[in-house]
C-alpha positions as a Python dict, from the first residue, in 0.01 Angstrom:
ca = {
    (1, 'X'): (0, 0, 0),
    (2, 'X'): (336, -56, 168),
    (3, 'X'): (479, 223, 423),
    (4, 'X'): (786, 469, 314),
    (5, 'X'): (1089, 456, 452),
    (6, 'X'): (1024, 662, 821),
    (7, 'X'): (1350, 907, 698),
    (8, 'X'): (1164, 1057, 383),
    (9, 'X'): (807, 963, 472),
    (10, 'X'): (737, 1385, 511),
    (11, 'X'): (296, 1296, 625),
    (12, 'X'): (271, 1002, 832),
    (13, 'X'): (417, 1158, 1161),
    (14, 'X'): (281, 1508, 1102),
    (15, 'X'): (-32, 1339, 1042),
    (16, 'X'): (-15, 1134, 1328),
    (17, 'X'): (2, 1445, 1573),
    (18, 'X'): (-329, 1566, 1405),
    (19, 'X'): (-511, 1252, 1395),
    (20, 'X'): (-443, 1233, 1768),
    (21, 'X'): (-562, 1625, 1809),
    (22, 'X'): (-877, 1485, 1633),
    (23, 'X'): (-951, 1224, 1858),
    (24, 'X'): (-895, 1418, 2137),
    (25, 'X'): (-1174, 1719, 2049),
    (26, 'X'): (-1438, 1414, 1962),
    (27, 'X'): (-1364, 1312, 2330),
    (28, 'X'): (-1374, 1624, 2523),
    (29, 'X'): (-1711, 1750, 2297),
    (30, 'X'): (-1848, 1406, 2377),
    (31, 'X'): (-1759, 1483, 2787),
    (32, 'X'): (-1869, 1848, 2783),
    (33, 'X'): (-2143, 1973, 2975),
    (34, 'X'): (-2328, 2252, 2771),
    (35, 'X'): (-2512, 2390, 3030),
    (36, 'X'): (-2200, 2461, 3305),
    (37, 'X'): (-2060, 2794, 3132),
    (38, 'X'): (-1701, 2656, 3315),
    (39, 'X'): (-1711, 2362, 3082),
    (40, 'X'): (-1827, 2533, 2794),
    (41, 'X'): (-1562, 2817, 2797),
    (42, 'X'): (-1253, 2548, 2854),
    (43, 'X'): (-1358, 2329, 2527),
    (44, 'X'): (-1419, 2648, 2355),
    (45, 'X'): (-1077, 2771, 2470),
    (46, 'X'): (-913, 2397, 2362),
    (47, 'X'): (-1123, 2384, 2030),
    (48, 'X'): (-946, 2709, 1938),
    (49, 'X'): (-643, 2596, 2055),
    (50, 'X'): (-592, 2223, 1822),
    (51, 'X'): (-736, 2459, 1532),
    (52, 'X'): (-438, 2663, 1517),
    (53, 'X'): (-214, 2397, 1536),
    (54, 'X'): (-436, 2205, 1227),
    (55, 'X'): (-362, 2592, 1040),
    (56, 'X'): (0, 2605, 1171),
    (57, 'X'): (29, 2196, 1012),
    (58, 'X'): (-137, 2322, 688),
    (59, 'X'): (64, 2636, 643),
    (60, 'X'): (391, 2459, 665),
    (61, 'X'): (275, 2193, 440),
    (62, 'X'): (222, 2447, 203),
    (63, 'X'): (562, 2589, 189),
    (64, 'X'): (765, 2331, 244),
    (65, 'X'): (603, 2025, 59),
    (66, 'X'): (313, 2104, -160),
    (67, 'X'): (474, 2397, -264),
    (68, 'X'): (806, 2243, -350),
    (69, 'X'): (621, 1993, -493),
    (70, 'X'): (489, 2189, -775),
    (71, 'X'): (800, 2403, -817),
    (72, 'X'): (990, 2047, -905),
    (73, 'X'): (629, 1914, -1184),
    (74, 'X'): (565, 2235, -1266),
    (75, 'X'): (196, 2154, -1139),
    (76, 'X'): (-54, 2309, -980),
    (77, 'X'): (-219, 2171, -676),
    (78, 'X'): (-503, 2318, -507),
    (79, 'X'): (-540, 2105, -196),
    (80, 'X'): (-414, 2357, 44),
    (81, 'X'): (-690, 2591, 129),
    (82, 'X'): (-707, 2710, 488),
    (83, 'X'): (-1092, 2865, 450),
    (84, 'X'): (-1259, 2577, 668),
    (85, 'X'): (-965, 2647, 933),
    (86, 'X'): (-1044, 2995, 930),
    (87, 'X'): (-1407, 2934, 919),
    (88, 'X'): (-1427, 2701, 1254),
    (89, 'X'): (-1181, 2960, 1439),
    (90, 'X'): (-1431, 3218, 1382),
    (91, 'X'): (-1753, 2996, 1494),
    (92, 'X'): (-1496, 2934, 1824),
    (93, 'X'): (-1411, 3324, 1909),
    (94, 'X'): (-1808, 3396, 1846),
    (95, 'X'): (-1884, 3124, 2095),
    (96, 'X'): (-1666, 3315, 2329),
    (97, 'X'): (-1738, 3598, 2295),
    (98, 'X'): (-2085, 3665, 2212),
    (99, 'X'): (-2262, 3314, 2428),
    (100, 'X'): (-2349, 3472, 2729),
    (101, 'X'): (-2592, 3214, 2912),
    (102, 'X'): (-2751, 2806, 2958),
    (103, 'X'): (-2985, 2902, 2626),
    (104, 'X'): (-2774, 3008, 2415),
    (105, 'X'): (-2515, 2805, 2492),
    (106, 'X'): (-2719, 2434, 2416),
    (107, 'X'): (-2830, 2651, 2108),
    (108, 'X'): (-2504, 2692, 2009),
    (109, 'X'): (-2363, 2372, 2160),
    (110, 'X'): (-2634, 2228, 1834),
    (111, 'X'): (-2393, 2418, 1568),
    (112, 'X'): (-2104, 2362, 1688),
    (113, 'X'): (-2128, 1980, 1686),
    (114, 'X'): (-2251, 1941, 1378),
    (115, 'X'): (-1998, 2171, 1232),
    (116, 'X'): (-1701, 1934, 1425),
    (117, 'X'): (-1854, 1620, 1220),
    (118, 'X'): (-1890, 1819, 911),
    (119, 'X'): (-1505, 1903, 896),
    (120, 'X'): (-1375, 1561, 1063),
    (121, 'X'): (-1538, 1398, 809),
    (122, 'X'): (-1323, 1592, 552),
    (123, 'X'): (-984, 1630, 736),
    (124, 'X'): (-922, 1272, 795),
    (125, 'X'): (-1006, 1176, 461),
    (126, 'X'): (-773, 1478, 304),
    (127, 'X'): (-488, 1365, 521),
    (128, 'X'): (-521, 1044, 409),
    (129, 'X'): (-491, 1188, 55),
    (130, 'X'): (-175, 1342, 112),
    (131, 'X'): (-15, 1026, 234),
    (132, 'X'): (-134, 834, -59),
    (133, 'X'): (-106, 1050, -333),
    (134, 'X'): (137, 1296, -253),
    (135, 'X'): (366, 1104, -80),
    (136, 'X'): (464, 870, -386),
    (137, 'X'): (489, 1163, -617),
    (138, 'X'): (738, 1311, -352),
    (139, 'X'): (952, 994, -443),
    (140, 'X'): (917, 1035, -796),
    (141, 'X'): (1046, 1407, -842),
    (142, 'X'): (1322, 1429, -544),
    (143, 'X'): (1592, 1239, -428),
    (144, 'X'): (1588, 1059, -122),
    (145, 'X'): (1871, 1275, 42),
    (146, 'X'): (1657, 1600, -80),
    (147, 'X'): (1372, 1393, 86),
    (148, 'X'): (1506, 1352, 379),
    (149, 'X'): (1592, 1753, 427),
    (150, 'X'): (1230, 1869, 375),
    (151, 'X'): (1133, 1641, 658),
    (152, 'X'): (1381, 1776, 850),
    (153, 'X'): (1256, 2178, 784),
    (154, 'X'): (922, 2030, 805),
    (155, 'X'): (976, 1925, 1188),
    (156, 'X'): (1185, 2245, 1216),
    (157, 'X'): (906, 2453, 1182),
    (158, 'X'): (712, 2251, 1381),
    (159, 'X'): (921, 2305, 1670),
    (160, 'X'): (994, 2718, 1576),
    (161, 'X'): (620, 2716, 1560),
    (162, 'X'): (468, 2584, 1889),
    (163, 'X'): (656, 2502, 2305),
    (164, 'X'): (941, 2385, 2252),
    (165, 'X'): (889, 2142, 2520),
    (166, 'X'): (535, 2055, 2382),
    (167, 'X'): (649, 2014, 2029),
    (168, 'X'): (975, 1744, 2141),
    (169, 'X'): (645, 1531, 2313),
    (170, 'X'): (472, 1538, 2054),
    (171, 'X'): (771, 1452, 1791),
    (172, 'X'): (884, 1186, 1998),
    (173, 'X'): (520, 1049, 1993),
    (174, 'X'): (527, 1102, 1552),
    (175, 'X'): (883, 896, 1538),
    (176, 'X'): (790, 620, 1786),
    (177, 'X'): (479, 531, 1708),
    (178, 'X'): (549, 289, 1434),
    (179, 'X'): (781, 130, 1683),
    (180, 'X'): (561, 104, 1968),
    (181, 'X'): (252, -40, 1688),
    (182, 'X'): (527, -282, 1562),
    (183, 'X'): (646, -399, 1964),
    (184, 'X'): (280, -434, 2069),
    (185, 'X'): (194, -631, 1757),
    (186, 'X'): (500, -832, 1852),
    (187, 'X'): (434, -909, 2208),
    (188, 'X'): (29, -979, 2093),
    (189, 'X'): (198, -1263, 1883),
    (190, 'X'): (413, -1363, 2113),
    (191, 'X'): (178, -1393, 2373),
    (192, 'X'): (-51, -1612, 2150),
    (193, 'X'): (241, -1828, 2060),
    (194, 'X'): (302, -1935, 2427),
    (195, 'X'): (-60, -1962, 2491),
    (196, 'X'): (-52, -2198, 2214),
    (197, 'X'): (247, -2381, 2299),
    (198, 'X'): (109, -2433, 2667),
    (199, 'X'): (-220, -2570, 2520),
    (200, 'X'): (-23, -2805, 2278),
    (201, 'X'): (136, -2922, 2567),
    (202, 'X'): (-119, -3003, 2743),
    (203, 'X'): (-190, -3306, 3027),
    (204, 'X'): (-495, -3210, 3174),
    (205, 'X'): (-713, -3539, 3171),
    (206, 'X'): (-940, -3404, 2848),
    (207, 'X'): (-609, -3430, 2689),
    (208, 'X'): (-531, -3779, 2779),
    (209, 'X'): (-515, -4042, 2443),
    (210, 'X'): (-875, -4226, 2420),
    (211, 'X'): (-704, -4588, 2523),
    (212, 'X'): (-605, -4446, 2876),
    (213, 'X'): (-917, -4319, 2893),
    (214, 'X'): (-1050, -4637, 2792),
    (215, 'X'): (-848, -4801, 3055),
    (216, 'X'): (-959, -4555, 3333),
    (217, 'X'): (-1327, -4606, 3245),
    (218, 'X'): (-1336, -4968, 3266),
    (219, 'X'): (-1252, -4882, 3666),
    (220, 'X'): (-1575, -4714, 3675),
    (221, 'X'): (-1908, -4885, 3740),
    (222, 'X'): (-2241, -4811, 3528),
    (223, 'X'): (-2345, -4499, 3741),
    (224, 'X'): (-2044, -4350, 3723),
    (225, 'X'): (-1957, -4387, 3357),
    (226, 'X'): (-2290, -4229, 3280),
    (227, 'X'): (-2171, -3900, 3432),
    (228, 'X'): (-1896, -3916, 3239),
    (229, 'X'): (-2052, -3920, 2938),
    (230, 'X'): (-2216, -3592, 3021),
    (231, 'X'): (-1858, -3401, 3032),
    (232, 'X'): (-1803, -3386, 2661),
    (233, 'X'): (-1918, -3522, 2299),
    (234, 'X'): (-1546, -3733, 2282),
    (235, 'X'): (-1630, -3891, 2652),
    (236, 'X'): (-1952, -3982, 2540),
    (237, 'X'): (-1833, -4187, 2263),
    (238, 'X'): (-1566, -4315, 2468),
    (239, 'X'): (-1804, -4440, 2740),
    (240, 'X'): (-2054, -4660, 2466),
    (241, 'X'): (-1739, -4875, 2382),
    (242, 'X'): (-1881, -5211, 2400),
    (243, 'X'): (-1603, -5338, 2631),
    (244, 'X'): (-1680, -5129, 2915),
    (245, 'X'): (-2058, -5297, 2918),
    (246, 'X'): (-2000, -5649, 2836),
    (247, 'X'): (-1957, -5785, 3140),
    (248, 'X'): (-2262, -5650, 3367),
    (249, 'X'): (-2505, -5857, 3534),
    (250, 'X'): (-2841, -5728, 3484),
    (251, 'X'): (-2977, -5873, 3891),
    (252, 'X'): (-2667, -5731, 4046),
    (253, 'X'): (-2694, -5416, 3887),
    (254, 'X'): (-3084, -5405, 3993),
    (255, 'X'): (-2945, -5454, 4323),
    (256, 'X'): (-2671, -5159, 4322),
    (257, 'X'): (-2381, -5408, 4254),
    (258, 'X'): (-2219, -5283, 3959),
    (259, 'X'): (-1958, -5527, 3963),
    (260, 'X'): (-1818, -5469, 3576),
    (261, 'X'): (-1588, -5761, 3489),
    (262, 'X'): (-1245, -5726, 3341),
    (263, 'X'): (-1286, -5505, 3035),
    (264, 'X'): (-1230, -5728, 2706),
    (265, 'X'): (-1150, -5611, 2342),
    (266, 'X'): (-1448, -5437, 2137),
    (267, 'X'): (-1498, -5777, 1932),
    (268, 'X'): (-1458, -6017, 2175),
    (269, 'X'): (-1814, -6206, 2204),
    (270, 'X'): (-1925, -6375, 2534),
    (271, 'X'): (-1851, -6696, 2621),
    (272, 'X'): (-2125, -6943, 2668),
    (273, 'X'): (-2102, -6961, 3026),
    (274, 'X'): (-2139, -6587, 3056),
    (275, 'X'): (-2465, -6575, 2899),
    (276, 'X'): (-2579, -6927, 3042),
    (277, 'X'): (-2559, -6723, 3374),
    (278, 'X'): (-2672, -6426, 3238),
    (279, 'X'): (-3022, -6627, 3180),
    (280, 'X'): (-3023, -6766, 3527),
    (281, 'X'): (-3003, -6447, 3678),
    (282, 'X'): (-3188, -6268, 3463),
    (283, 'X'): (-3505, -6546, 3505),
    (284, 'X'): (-3438, -6552, 3895),
    (285, 'X'): (-3447, -6206, 3924),
    (286, 'X'): (-3769, -6211, 3715),
    (287, 'X'): (-3926, -6506, 3922),
    (288, 'X'): (-3833, -6269, 4235),
    (289, 'X'): (-4000, -6008, 4145),
    (290, 'X'): (-4310, -6177, 4006),
    (291, 'X'): (-4331, -6320, 4370),
    (292, 'X'): (-4226, -6039, 4572),
    (293, 'X'): (-4468, -5755, 4722),
    (294, 'X'): (-4310, -5470, 4877),
    (295, 'X'): (-4476, -5309, 5200),
    (296, 'X'): (-4422, -4954, 5158),
    (297, 'X'): (-4574, -4866, 5508),
    (298, 'X'): (-4259, -5143, 5656),
    (299, 'X'): (-4015, -5106, 5349),
    (300, 'X'): (-4010, -5500, 5416),
    (301, 'X'): (-4063, -5758, 5134),
    (302, 'X'): (-4363, -6008, 5250),
    (303, 'X'): (-4468, -6301, 5082),
    (304, 'X'): (-4776, -6348, 4911),
}
């Protein structure tokens, strides 16, 4: 669903603050040591303040949003009951007043976690429903200027109910949350584009055209070519090009002489003289190998 214009969107900004508070109490709950009395009481005091703000938020929405919508549409919407909030506040008060020792704190912690998890599961969808159901209805029953006025009153009521400095700081976060998200998305996209551009114009050796790589490979000996073939699939295919191997002399290669001669085109057949020389050298190497014996102790060749 497309977002509504910010100046007439009466839910998203306050709800952003409510979701922030949910995240904060979930984080505190996970970090609290319930065996420690100071940690235990600090958490309950924080939860009590948070849920008082939830209750204030619901009361403001009831009077300045849902109440006005019911009058204009002549329909009753039973969506803002503070029973759950009141129950949670009573739970926190009970913990602060009645829980006295570590054993009671640990038992209370189990109940607290279960109740908070249940509340969170209901509270977040409740806010989403308001944004997706009631905001379109407001757009239908109220003019653009009327909705701007409603939003101003909602913000003003929040400011009158809480510490001004804290509220202004929270409202600033509300009003700029979407802008920060857009800026963050733009920054990430821009970074990705720059990285792609750098990659596209990279001049590393792995990005050279095949014909250039073949020219470089033509200066390598067989051992070096074999090593290059292990770098990547692309290099492995290139090093198998016939022109890199056509002028190898088996006898020289066996003796460590890796002269490969000038590179030729892949479809060029070796001339007759090259074939004859290769046969002669192969035969000579074969005879030399059969007539020789290796004295391993002295590393010398001796004639039989």
